[in-house]
Amino acid sequence: MMPQLLYPGLTSLLFLLFALQISAHMMISSPPPLGSLSNPNLRSSDIDYNLKDPLSPSGLTYPCGPNFDLYSLSPQGNPVAIWAAGSSQSFTVDGGASHNGGSCQASLSIDGGKSFKVLRSYEGGCPLKRNYQFSIPADVPATKKAVFAWTWFNQIGNREMYMNCAVVDITPGSGGKGGWAKKPEVFKANIGNGCATVERFDVEFPNPGDDVARGGEGNFASPAGDCGTVNRGADSGAGEGSDSPPAGDSPGSSTTDPTRPSQPNSGAVPTTSACGTKTVTAKPEGTMVFTRTFTVTW
């Protein structure tokens, strides 16, 4: 005979909350970040089961979240990968709540987390798939304990910034032209710095760098507030799901360069912020929005 539950409604609620917790948000699983269960350098007491949580809205946990203190420790802060300058690499994203995607960046710090330079920007559709490709510039200086970072700005939900970091060694490459010195600083918003992303749009980074992949539904918007200098460059991007090198403009892309007209797009409306003027594609009439409702009985 099965034991009778005294509070079956409460049990259902607890189960729901547990399910939401273990599937909440997203994080990188490879390379294994600081605080991750899959990081071979950590003790059980070092594991953070909340790695999928966003950074503090005050900015106190930037960079890399509350586990960055592990970086200065040994073996906790030891490298989990060795990457050669000039090589192609990838990262893997796991989780259960992608918030309809958004925009992400892969970046690298060679000064212990003081600054992060963008390796590749993924505008729209991130992280709606698991694997993402990027390249290490050929002229990145050889660095022990460099910090690879994945940052994400969700499309739907609270205005947040997500960030996971993994420690890697960078070995010498060809030393050819890789443009490392000209790479922009990683984009920061929603962490009390005066810059914020716009809900229900994929953020179009003010300065995405020279390697941009485009995906998602094509609904892009500039961030609002003091978000730095706009430098869209060639505004190139690959199609959704593609990790091929960017080549030219993608449909629906836009620019603040007055010499380059926006691509024609039905329902496009101009929006203005401190980061410049962009053309944002509105959802066409008739678009269906599905809402999932949970009912809990006490």
Steps between C-alpha positions, in 0.01 A plus 500: 500500500635838397527756779244779474643846449383743763531803270486381138462855369815611682686202358396603149619854560837387632547269204419783259743737668772234495441433131517869419820539701691221332397615152517875558692720260814399311874449554804372312600143571809485277758625565400433865471836676608602847257355753372228267434143607685390184815697584760235593699744717229567757423347836141424591489810720595718200207395283237765429159354416373843399732559206199560277399807697561849355755743633395728783300799365732721705804377310672372815550152351655622174711345360416132485257480790565426868746218424776713353693485827585139401715638218782597737500162678676174416389252381153662471624765258714273287435495123240261362610533136800596286425707189752607238491851360350481153294188576127436465317421823145453627288519811192303604191643670265304726183587687124496482386862469641684201247787528441490121870550442667837491855606419829359629871573479813290538789699641848453643701667776879480512532730802330293768146620436568874501388529138334268250537532122229366272589193295159465333153651539183296449210738439164327527419134551749449781491267688237306304749233397772321697828553314658825385822551304755780524866567421799601711684782321844397375669792676363444852802498735579165661330515840490273802158500666313710248128534571245399238156656557152433367251783547130492414217755488163324498222615269198433727482548876673724750777719362805299603858417407631144522870415512705184546880487489751220441876508551708406194864515392577676170806361321696683225357504151623624166517856626338617178236766457218414734376842603522429873596857589190635322248264659230692695428461868219262589153657517358558849140589588235447768758505780458852633731658242244727336442274200198272452370263234145515364263212579359292211784606270841345439755761597709636218840561657630856457849367426480128413844470345592367158354150543121501531250214455133589451205276593161500664186665362666818378355722774793714609519809720777723625557510875379804690708735712870569518629194313821626348601593147311348209734333253312251286773475235393288204203370699554152364348177623434137421153353489322332789666179610803565281852520635660574167715816482285811455477626145310820430172628634228265615133566422345730753831642623531873560764759563551847639728589211300756297686400181354148518121475462305257711380180338133520394285328758124502548396647830836662575490797733788731601594513867741739666710460814823640633668226298375633166210449264415149375232348282309242702279240336164472672315168520245474216133516577350166581804368685380261766637518851464192716484529877553197723305511825575283803222428748593373844234355733554530873 
